[in-house]
């Protein structure tokens, strides 16, 4: 059973692929399609609330034939945030939840959850704390609400959830920890909330397989032309799963995106597991 998750930073830019960056994004999306994952989770689609255009839908149908497609759009701010799941397996139900998050966060299309016979599979795009940490308080409230949400799912059946969680958990998870302790994504508060999420009964699949590995990142800042070249990155994209699924974790990979900076897709393999 193979799962891939990716913050695409605009589905439309990938499908139009009219710019050099858009072409790189399109090539990565094609690379993912060739792998035929059982489930693909996408964050930051940036789609408008009126849905996919005909061109966008046709492109996805071409790349991912015979997949079920589920989208959650931002209705609070058009063309912002948003998530999508493509699944080769038919779910029992689909949820686009509100979690009583602060402000407009519940209106930003940040979560999709599919229910299968044995498992919930969910994706999330966690809010960024923002420049000068302007949204840090709201971010902490989100973290508490989201943790409660996945804990409630876990009481019914195991959960596999992925996404851009916008936090590097430990110093080993970014290239320059000493200069980033007051940066969004590496504050003490955000890291502590991630620790609480793990303590609630969930496993970071990458760290389960690679407890001390350094230099593996999933995001490199676009504004720095040398970030990818120097591997000056952050690991802020995750597959997390209920601890009782640990024995099924077989492999984890950060997919190669070549010269493209920003987020890279991540891949989880579960051995001998049925949804």
PDB file of C-alpha atoms in Angstrom:
ATOM      1  CA  UNK A   1       0.000   0.000   0.000  1.00  0.00           C
ATOM      2  CA  UNK A   2       1.623   3.225  -1.194  1.00  0.00           C
ATOM      3  CA  UNK A   3       0.728   6.765  -0.147  1.00  0.00           C
ATOM      4  CA  UNK A   4       2.121  10.057  -1.508  1.00  0.00           C
ATOM      5  CA  UNK A   5       1.559  13.522  -0.040  1.00  0.00           C
ATOM      6  CA  UNK A   6       2.633  16.868  -1.511  1.00  0.00           C
ATOM      7  CA  UNK A   7       2.157  20.587  -0.981  1.00  0.00           C
ATOM      8  CA  UNK A   8       1.925  21.522  -4.657  1.00  0.00           C
ATOM      9  CA  UNK A   9       1.709  25.316  -4.149  1.00  0.00           C
ATOM     10  CA  UNK A  10      -0.952  25.856  -6.839  1.00  0.00           C
ATOM     11  CA  UNK A  11      -2.533  23.062  -8.825  1.00  0.00           C
ATOM     12  CA  UNK A  12      -3.366  25.516 -11.596  1.00  0.00           C
ATOM     13  CA  UNK A  13       0.278  26.558 -12.006  1.00  0.00           C
ATOM     14  CA  UNK A  14       1.165  22.892 -12.501  1.00  0.00           C
ATOM     15  CA  UNK A  15      -1.563  22.200 -15.037  1.00  0.00           C
ATOM     16  CA  UNK A  16      -1.006  25.403 -17.004  1.00  0.00           C
ATOM     17  CA  UNK A  17       2.819  24.938 -16.760  1.00  0.00           C
ATOM     18  CA  UNK A  18       3.447  28.170 -18.649  1.00  0.00           C
ATOM     19  CA  UNK A  19       6.370  29.304 -16.478  1.00  0.00           C
ATOM     20  CA  UNK A  20       9.668  27.513 -15.807  1.00  0.00           C
ATOM     21  CA  UNK A  21       8.545  26.814 -12.251  1.00  0.00           C
ATOM     22  CA  UNK A  22       5.128  25.646 -13.443  1.00  0.00           C
ATOM     23  CA  UNK A  23       6.795  23.254 -15.871  1.00  0.00           C
ATOM     24  CA  UNK A  24       8.918  21.819 -13.058  1.00  0.00           C
ATOM     25  CA  UNK A  25       5.779  21.365 -10.951  1.00  0.00           C
ATOM     26  CA  UNK A  26       3.999  19.638 -13.847  1.00  0.00           C
ATOM     27  CA  UNK A  27       6.910  17.233 -14.295  1.00  0.00           C
ATOM     28  CA  UNK A  28       6.781  16.302 -10.603  1.00  0.00           C
ATOM     29  CA  UNK A  29       3.030  15.707 -10.837  1.00  0.00           C
ATOM     30  CA  UNK A  30       3.608  13.433 -13.848  1.00  0.00           C
ATOM     31  CA  UNK A  31       6.323  11.601 -11.908  1.00  0.00           C
ATOM     32  CA  UNK A  32       3.848  10.968  -9.093  1.00  0.00           C
ATOM     33  CA  UNK A  33       1.203   9.738 -11.538  1.00  0.00           C
ATOM     34  CA  UNK A  34       3.661   7.229 -12.993  1.00  0.00           C
ATOM     35  CA  UNK A  35       4.085   5.707  -9.536  1.00  0.00           C
ATOM     36  CA  UNK A  36       0.331   5.044  -9.284  1.00  0.00           C
ATOM     37  CA  UNK A  37       0.019   5.501  -5.525  1.00  0.00           C
ATOM     38  CA  UNK A  38      -2.974   3.998  -3.788  1.00  0.00           C
ATOM     39  CA  UNK A  39      -3.716   7.420  -2.329  1.00  0.00           C
ATOM     40  CA  UNK A  40      -2.347  10.845  -3.264  1.00  0.00           C
ATOM     41  CA  UNK A  41      -2.895  13.775  -0.892  1.00  0.00           C
ATOM     42  CA  UNK A  42      -2.312  17.327  -2.116  1.00  0.00           C
ATOM     43  CA  UNK A  43      -2.143  20.506  -0.059  1.00  0.00           C
ATOM     44  CA  UNK A  44      -2.263  24.170  -1.063  1.00  0.00           C
ATOM     45  CA  UNK A  45      -4.202  23.618  -4.267  1.00  0.00           C
ATOM     46  CA  UNK A  46      -5.153  27.318  -4.311  1.00  0.00           C
ATOM     47  CA  UNK A  47      -8.317  26.560  -6.268  1.00  0.00           C
ATOM     48  CA  UNK A  48     -11.337  28.821  -6.387  1.00  0.00           C
ATOM     49  CA  UNK A  49     -14.465  27.738  -4.481  1.00  0.00           C
ATOM     50  CA  UNK A  50     -16.413  27.163  -7.729  1.00  0.00           C
ATOM     51  CA  UNK A  51     -14.302  24.072  -8.354  1.00  0.00           C
ATOM     52  CA  UNK A  52     -11.982  22.714 -10.989  1.00  0.00           C
ATOM     53  CA  UNK A  53     -11.989  24.217 -14.453  1.00  0.00           C
ATOM     54  CA  UNK A  54     -12.606  21.865 -17.357  1.00  0.00           C
ATOM     55  CA  UNK A  55      -8.920  21.992 -18.253  1.00  0.00           C
ATOM     56  CA  UNK A  56      -7.870  21.180 -14.700  1.00  0.00           C
ATOM     57  CA  UNK A  57     -10.331  18.289 -14.428  1.00  0.00           C
ATOM     58  CA  UNK A  58      -9.277  16.866 -17.796  1.00  0.00           C
ATOM     59  CA  UNK A  59      -5.593  17.035 -16.861  1.00  0.00           C
ATOM     60  CA  UNK A  60      -6.221  15.184 -13.597  1.00  0.00           C
ATOM     61  CA  UNK A  61      -8.354  12.603 -15.395  1.00  0.00           C
ATOM     62  CA  UNK A  62      -5.530  12.032 -17.874  1.00  0.00           C
ATOM     63  CA  UNK A  63      -2.845  11.659 -15.208  1.00  0.00           C
ATOM     64  CA  UNK A  64      -4.940   9.755 -12.678  1.00  0.00           C
ATOM     65  CA  UNK A  65      -7.559   7.686 -14.511  1.00  0.00           C
ATOM     66  CA  UNK A  66      -9.909   5.609 -12.379  1.00  0.00           C
ATOM     67  CA  UNK A  67      -9.111   7.562  -9.206  1.00  0.00           C
ATOM     68  CA  UNK A  68     -11.801   8.932  -6.936  1.00  0.00           C
ATOM     69  CA  UNK A  69     -11.240  12.664  -6.444  1.00  0.00           C
ATOM     70  CA  UNK A  70     -12.140  14.773  -3.415  1.00  0.00           C
ATOM     71  CA  UNK A  71     -11.479  18.491  -3.005  1.00  0.00           C
ATOM     72  CA  UNK A  72     -11.897  20.954  -0.173  1.00  0.00           C
ATOM     73  CA  UNK A  73     -11.846  24.599  -1.243  1.00  0.00           C
ATOM     74  CA  UNK A  74     -11.227  27.765   0.694  1.00  0.00           C
ATOM     75  CA  UNK A  75     -14.456  29.710   0.913  1.00  0.00           C
ATOM     76  CA  UNK A  76     -13.025  32.300   3.280  1.00  0.00           C
ATOM     77  CA  UNK A  77     -10.454  33.518   0.794  1.00  0.00           C
ATOM     78  CA  UNK A  78     -10.671  32.455  -2.851  1.00  0.00           C
ATOM     79  CA  UNK A  79      -7.604  30.937  -4.452  1.00  0.00           C
ATOM     80  CA  UNK A  80      -5.990  30.227  -1.087  1.00  0.00           C
ATOM     81  CA  UNK A  81      -5.040  27.070   0.802  1.00  0.00           C
ATOM     82  CA  UNK A  82      -7.194  24.085  -0.215  1.00  0.00           C
ATOM     83  CA  UNK A  83      -6.646  20.316  -0.222  1.00  0.00           C
ATOM     84  CA  UNK A  84      -7.311  17.337  -2.490  1.00  0.00           C
ATOM     85  CA  UNK A  85      -7.203  13.551  -2.176  1.00  0.00           C
ATOM     86  CA  UNK A  86      -7.083  11.123  -5.092  1.00  0.00           C
ATOM     87  CA  UNK A  87      -7.807   7.514  -4.168  1.00  0.00           C
ATOM     88  CA  UNK A  88      -7.771   4.263  -6.113  1.00  0.00           C
ATOM     89  CA  UNK A  89      -9.968   2.801  -3.375  1.00  0.00           C
ATOM     90  CA  UNK A  90     -13.607   3.685  -2.742  1.00  0.00           C
ATOM     91  CA  UNK A  91     -14.108   5.142   0.755  1.00  0.00           C
ATOM     92  CA  UNK A  92     -17.070   4.415   2.958  1.00  0.00           C
ATOM     93  CA  UNK A  93     -17.475   8.140   3.627  1.00  0.00           C
ATOM     94  CA  UNK A  94     -15.775  11.496   3.106  1.00  0.00           C
ATOM     95  CA  UNK A  95     -15.558  14.362   5.577  1.00  0.00           C
ATOM     96  CA  UNK A  96     -14.569  18.005   5.112  1.00  0.00           C
ATOM     97  CA  UNK A  97     -14.508  18.857   8.806  1.00  0.00           C
ATOM     98  CA  UNK A  98     -14.702  22.014  10.802  1.00  0.00           C
ATOM     99  CA  UNK A  99     -12.676  21.691  13.991  1.00  0.00           C
ATOM    100  CA  UNK A 100     -13.680  24.915  15.782  1.00  0.00           C
ATOM    101  CA  UNK A 101     -10.430  26.583  14.747  1.00  0.00           C
ATOM    102  CA  UNK A 102      -9.962  30.330  15.258  1.00  0.00           C
ATOM    103  CA  UNK A 103     -10.685  33.006  12.698  1.00  0.00           C
ATOM    104  CA  UNK A 104     -11.341  31.804   9.164  1.00  0.00           C
ATOM    105  CA  UNK A 105      -9.187  28.677   9.439  1.00  0.00           C
ATOM    106  CA  UNK A 106     -12.210  26.377   9.196  1.00  0.00           C
ATOM    107  CA  UNK A 107     -13.184  28.115   5.956  1.00  0.00           C
ATOM    108  CA  UNK A 108      -9.833  27.572   4.250  1.00  0.00           C
ATOM    109  CA  UNK A 109     -10.311  24.000   3.008  1.00  0.00           C
ATOM    110  CA  UNK A 110      -7.516  22.612   5.143  1.00  0.00           C
ATOM    111  CA  UNK A 111      -8.663  19.045   5.918  1.00  0.00           C
ATOM    112  CA  UNK A 112     -10.127  16.079   4.042  1.00  0.00           C
ATOM    113  CA  UNK A 113     -10.729  12.705   5.685  1.00  0.00           C
ATOM    114  CA  UNK A 114     -11.676   9.451   3.942  1.00  0.00           C
ATOM    115  CA  UNK A 115     -13.093   6.593   5.963  1.00  0.00           C
ATOM    116  CA  UNK A 116     -12.308   3.040   4.880  1.00  0.00           C
ATOM    117  CA  UNK A 117     -13.240  -0.271   6.484  1.00  0.00           C
ATOM    118  CA  UNK A 118     -10.166  -0.441   8.714  1.00  0.00           C
ATOM    119  CA  UNK A 119      -8.685   3.045   8.544  1.00  0.00           C
ATOM    120  CA  UNK A 120      -9.202   6.777   8.320  1.00  0.00           C
ATOM    121  CA  UNK A 121      -6.922   8.457   5.753  1.00  0.00           C
ATOM    122  CA  UNK A 122      -6.691  12.218   6.128  1.00  0.00           C
ATOM    123  CA  UNK A 123      -4.703  15.146   4.822  1.00  0.00           C
ATOM    124  CA  UNK A 124      -4.094  18.521   6.423  1.00  0.00           C
ATOM    125  CA  UNK A 125      -2.562  21.856   5.503  1.00  0.00           C
ATOM    126  CA  UNK A 126      -1.626  23.414   8.837  1.00  0.00           C
ATOM    127  CA  UNK A 127      -1.782  27.233   9.056  1.00  0.00           C
ATOM    128  CA  UNK A 128       1.528  29.073   9.073  1.00  0.00           C
ATOM    129  CA  UNK A 129       2.229  31.296  12.074  1.00  0.00           C
ATOM    130  CA  UNK A 130       3.094  34.093   9.663  1.00  0.00           C
ATOM    131  CA  UNK A 131       5.671  36.818   9.444  1.00  0.00           C
ATOM    132  CA  UNK A 132       6.643  38.187  12.840  1.00  0.00           C
ATOM    133  CA  UNK A 133       4.589  35.294  14.295  1.00  0.00           C
ATOM    134  CA  UNK A 134       1.402  37.318  13.938  1.00  0.00           C
ATOM    135  CA  UNK A 135      -0.742  34.155  13.933  1.00  0.00           C
ATOM    136  CA  UNK A 136       1.189  32.157  16.526  1.00  0.00           C
ATOM    137  CA  UNK A 137      -1.625  32.272  19.092  1.00  0.00           C
ATOM    138  CA  UNK A 138      -4.187  31.190  16.507  1.00  0.00           C
ATOM    139  CA  UNK A 139      -1.785  28.518  15.287  1.00  0.00           C
ATOM    140  CA  UNK A 140      -1.550  27.057  18.786  1.00  0.00           C
ATOM    141  CA  UNK A 141      -5.340  26.991  19.033  1.00  0.00           C
ATOM    142  CA  UNK A 142      -5.430  25.210  15.671  1.00  0.00           C
ATOM    143  CA  UNK A 143      -2.891  22.633  16.877  1.00  0.00           C
ATOM    144  CA  UNK A 144      -5.004  21.880  19.952  1.00  0.00           C
ATOM    145  CA  UNK A 145      -8.204  21.588  17.907  1.00  0.00           C
ATOM    146  CA  UNK A 146      -6.580  19.412  15.253  1.00  0.00           C
ATOM    147  CA  UNK A 147      -5.047  17.085  17.824  1.00  0.00           C
ATOM    148  CA  UNK A 148      -8.481  16.602  19.379  1.00  0.00           C
ATOM    149  CA  UNK A 149      -9.926  15.886  15.930  1.00  0.00           C
ATOM    150  CA  UNK A 150      -7.463  13.101  15.045  1.00  0.00           C
ATOM    151  CA  UNK A 151      -7.649  11.668  18.572  1.00  0.00           C
ATOM    152  CA  UNK A 152     -11.405  11.332  18.152  1.00  0.00           C
ATOM    153  CA  UNK A 153     -10.911   9.545  14.830  1.00  0.00           C
ATOM    154  CA  UNK A 154      -8.361   7.257  16.436  1.00  0.00           C
ATOM    155  CA  UNK A 155     -10.879   6.138  19.038  1.00  0.00           C
ATOM    156  CA  UNK A 156     -12.941   4.578  16.220  1.00  0.00           C
ATOM    157  CA  UNK A 157     -10.210   3.114  13.998  1.00  0.00           C
ATOM    158  CA  UNK A 158      -6.540   3.799  13.142  1.00  0.00           C
ATOM    159  CA  UNK A 159      -5.630   7.013  11.327  1.00  0.00           C
ATOM    160  CA  UNK A 160      -3.070   7.679   8.593  1.00  0.00           C
ATOM    161  CA  UNK A 161      -2.679  11.414   8.053  1.00  0.00           C
ATOM    162  CA  UNK A 162      -0.274  13.488   6.031  1.00  0.00           C
ATOM    163  CA  UNK A 163       0.449  16.985   4.954  1.00  0.00           C
ATOM    164  CA  UNK A 164       2.362  20.185   5.351  1.00  0.00           C
ATOM    165  CA  UNK A 165       2.275  20.575   9.133  1.00  0.00           C
ATOM    166  CA  UNK A 166       4.414  23.732   9.007  1.00  0.00           C
ATOM    167  CA  UNK A 167       6.748  22.705  11.827  1.00  0.00           C
ATOM    168  CA  UNK A 168      10.222  21.220  12.052  1.00  0.00           C
ATOM    169  CA  UNK A 169       9.977  19.152  15.189  1.00  0.00           C
ATOM    170  CA  UNK A 170      13.579  18.956  16.385  1.00  0.00           C
ATOM    171  CA  UNK A 171      16.907  20.578  15.585  1.00  0.00           C
ATOM    172  CA  UNK A 172      17.779  17.600  13.412  1.00  0.00           C
ATOM    173  CA  UNK A 173      14.845  18.539  11.160  1.00  0.00           C
ATOM    174  CA  UNK A 174      16.289  21.716   9.668  1.00  0.00           C
ATOM    175  CA  UNK A 175      19.672  22.861   8.436  1.00  0.00           C
ATOM    176  CA  UNK A 176      20.095  25.962  10.614  1.00  0.00           C
ATOM    177  CA  UNK A 177      18.274  25.456  13.921  1.00  0.00           C
ATOM    178  CA  UNK A 178      20.320  27.979  15.929  1.00  0.00           C
ATOM    179  CA  UNK A 179      19.220  30.943  13.827  1.00  0.00           C
ATOM    180  CA  UNK A 180      15.560  29.898  13.551  1.00  0.00           C
ATOM    181  CA  UNK A 181      14.314  29.481  17.116  1.00  0.00           C
ATOM    182  CA  UNK A 182      12.056  32.506  16.679  1.00  0.00           C
ATOM    183  CA  UNK A 183      11.013  31.730  13.109  1.00  0.00           C
ATOM    184  CA  UNK A 184       7.576  30.473  12.107  1.00  0.00           C
ATOM    185  CA  UNK A 185       7.742  26.713  11.958  1.00  0.00           C
ATOM    186  CA  UNK A 186      10.436  26.321  14.617  1.00  0.00           C
ATOM    187  CA  UNK A 187       9.181  28.199  17.646  1.00  0.00           C
ATOM    188  CA  UNK A 188       9.165  26.420  20.983  1.00  0.00           C
ATOM    189  CA  UNK A 189       5.371  26.613  21.007  1.00  0.00           C
ATOM    190  CA  UNK A 190       4.926  24.930  17.621  1.00  0.00           C
ATOM    191  CA  UNK A 191       7.447  22.223  18.427  1.00  0.00           C
ATOM    192  CA  UNK A 192       5.821  21.526  21.790  1.00  0.00           C
ATOM    193  CA  UNK A 193       2.431  21.136  20.133  1.00  0.00           C
ATOM    194  CA  UNK A 194       3.907  18.664  17.670  1.00  0.00           C
ATOM    195  CA  UNK A 195       5.328  16.710  20.604  1.00  0.00           C
ATOM    196  CA  UNK A 196       1.835  16.675  22.121  1.00  0.00           C
ATOM    197  CA  UNK A 197       0.476  15.267  18.855  1.00  0.00           C
ATOM    198  CA  UNK A 198       2.969  12.411  18.937  1.00  0.00           C
ATOM    199  CA  UNK A 199       2.287  11.823  22.636  1.00  0.00           C
ATOM    200  CA  UNK A 200      -1.410  11.480  21.810  1.00  0.00           C
ATOM    201  CA  UNK A 201      -0.603   8.142  20.182  1.00  0.00           C
ATOM    202  CA  UNK A 202       0.786   8.929  16.743  1.00  0.00           C
ATOM    203  CA  UNK A 203       4.043   8.049  14.990  1.00  0.00           C
ATOM    204  CA  UNK A 204       6.202  10.169  12.683  1.00  0.00           C
ATOM    205  CA  UNK A 205       6.798   7.516  10.004  1.00  0.00           C
ATOM    206  CA  UNK A 206      10.086   8.980   8.793  1.00  0.00           C
ATOM    207  CA  UNK A 207      11.610   9.169  12.263  1.00  0.00           C
ATOM    208  CA  UNK A 208      10.303   5.697  13.090  1.00  0.00           C
ATOM    209  CA  UNK A 209      12.517   4.331  10.310  1.00  0.00           C
ATOM    210  CA  UNK A 210      15.299   6.933  10.592  1.00  0.00           C
ATOM    211  CA  UNK A 211      15.602   8.007  14.244  1.00  0.00           C
ATOM    212  CA  UNK A 212      18.942   9.821  13.906  1.00  0.00           C
ATOM    213  CA  UNK A 213      19.265  10.567  10.177  1.00  0.00           C
ATOM    214  CA  UNK A 214      20.320  14.135   9.389  1.00  0.00           C
ATOM    215  CA  UNK A 215      20.051  16.197   6.235  1.00  0.00           C
ATOM    216  CA  UNK A 216      16.706  14.888   4.983  1.00  0.00           C
ATOM    217  CA  UNK A 217      14.354  17.788   4.287  1.00  0.00           C
ATOM    218  CA  UNK A 218      11.056  18.352   2.480  1.00  0.00           C
ATOM    219  CA  UNK A 219      11.091  22.116   1.919  1.00  0.00           C
ATOM    220  CA  UNK A 220      13.625  24.643   0.628  1.00  0.00           C
ATOM    221  CA  UNK A 221      12.833  28.362   0.558  1.00  0.00           C
ATOM    222  CA  UNK A 222      12.114  29.712  -2.917  1.00  0.00           C
ATOM    223  CA  UNK A 223      13.526  33.109  -2.050  1.00  0.00           C
ATOM    224  CA  UNK A 224      17.008  31.641  -1.560  1.00  0.00           C
ATOM    225  CA  UNK A 225      18.532  30.648  -4.897  1.00  0.00           C
ATOM    226  CA  UNK A 226      21.075  28.392  -3.203  1.00  0.00           C
ATOM    227  CA  UNK A 227      18.795  26.702  -0.642  1.00  0.00           C
ATOM    228  CA  UNK A 228      18.352  23.515  -2.676  1.00  0.00           C
ATOM    229  CA  UNK A 229      21.922  23.487  -3.936  1.00  0.00           C
ATOM    230  CA  UNK A 230      23.235  23.681  -0.377  1.00  0.00           C
ATOM    231  CA  UNK A 231      20.460  21.460   0.997  1.00  0.00           C
ATOM    232  CA  UNK A 232      19.538  24.245   3.389  1.00  0.00           C
ATOM    233  CA  UNK A 233      16.070  22.922   4.087  1.00  0.00           C
ATOM    234  CA  UNK A 234      13.422  22.022   6.623  1.00  0.00           C
ATOM    235  CA  UNK A 235      11.478  18.799   7.219  1.00  0.00           C
ATOM    236  CA  UNK A 236       7.926  20.091   7.666  1.00  0.00           C
ATOM    237  CA  UNK A 237       5.899  17.553   5.652  1.00  0.00           C
ATOM    238  CA  UNK A 238       4.874  14.362   7.416  1.00  0.00           C
ATOM    239  CA  UNK A 239       3.130  11.042   7.373  1.00  0.00           C
ATOM    240  CA  UNK A 240       1.768  10.385  10.844  1.00  0.00           C
ATOM    241  CA  UNK A 241      -0.171   7.294  11.826  1.00  0.00           C
ATOM    242  CA  UNK A 242      -1.708   5.616  14.824  1.00  0.00           C
ATOM    243  CA  UNK A 243       0.953   3.828  16.840  1.00  0.00           C
ATOM    244  CA  UNK A 244      -0.783   0.475  16.451  1.00  0.00           C
ATOM    245  CA  UNK A 245       0.098   0.611  12.737  1.00  0.00           C
ATOM    246  CA  UNK A 246       3.851   0.904  13.383  1.00  0.00           C
ATOM    247  CA  UNK A 247       4.585  -2.697  12.452  1.00  0.00           C
ATOM    248  CA  UNK A 248       3.250  -2.082   8.931  1.00  0.00           C
ATOM    249  CA  UNK A 249       5.640   0.810   8.170  1.00  0.00           C
ATOM    250  CA  UNK A 250       7.943  -0.492   5.449  1.00  0.00           C
ATOM    251  CA  UNK A 251       9.510   2.495   3.686  1.00  0.00           C
ATOM    252  CA  UNK A 252       9.533   6.270   3.522  1.00  0.00           C
ATOM    253  CA  UNK A 253      10.970   8.444   0.753  1.00  0.00           C
ATOM    254  CA  UNK A 254      11.276  12.122  -0.101  1.00  0.00           C
ATOM    255  CA  UNK A 255      10.770  12.212  -3.864  1.00  0.00           C
ATOM    256  CA  UNK A 256      13.384  13.969  -5.961  1.00  0.00           C
ATOM    257  CA  UNK A 257      12.110  17.235  -7.474  1.00  0.00           C
ATOM    258  CA  UNK A 258      15.374  18.206  -9.156  1.00  0.00           C
ATOM    259  CA  UNK A 259      15.886  21.947  -9.374  1.00  0.00           C
ATOM    260  CA  UNK A 260      12.391  22.753  -8.093  1.00  0.00           C
ATOM    261  CA  UNK A 261      12.474  24.390  -4.661  1.00  0.00           C
ATOM    262  CA  UNK A 262       9.602  24.712  -2.171  1.00  0.00           C
ATOM    263  CA  UNK A 263       8.017  21.417  -1.011  1.00  0.00           C
ATOM    264  CA  UNK A 264       8.932  17.934  -2.189  1.00  0.00           C
ATOM    265  CA  UNK A 265       6.443  15.044  -2.197  1.00  0.00           C
ATOM    266  CA  UNK A 266       6.794  12.366   0.469  1.00  0.00           C
ATOM    267  CA  UNK A 267       5.994   8.680   0.040  1.00  0.00           C
ATOM    268  CA  UNK A 268       4.948   6.129   2.659  1.00  0.00           C
ATOM    269  CA  UNK A 269       4.815   2.375   2.055  1.00  0.00           C
ATOM    270  CA  UNK A 270       2.843   0.087   4.355  1.00  0.00           C
ATOM    271  CA  UNK A 271       3.496  -3.638   3.942  1.00  0.00           C
ATOM    272  CA  UNK A 272       0.656  -6.181   4.058  1.00  0.00           C
ATOM    273  CA  UNK A 273      -1.915  -3.572   5.059  1.00  0.00           C
ATOM    274  CA  UNK A 274      -5.498  -3.284   3.843  1.00  0.00           C
ATOM    275  CA  UNK A 275      -7.458  -0.077   4.160  1.00  0.00           C
TER     276      UNK A 275
END
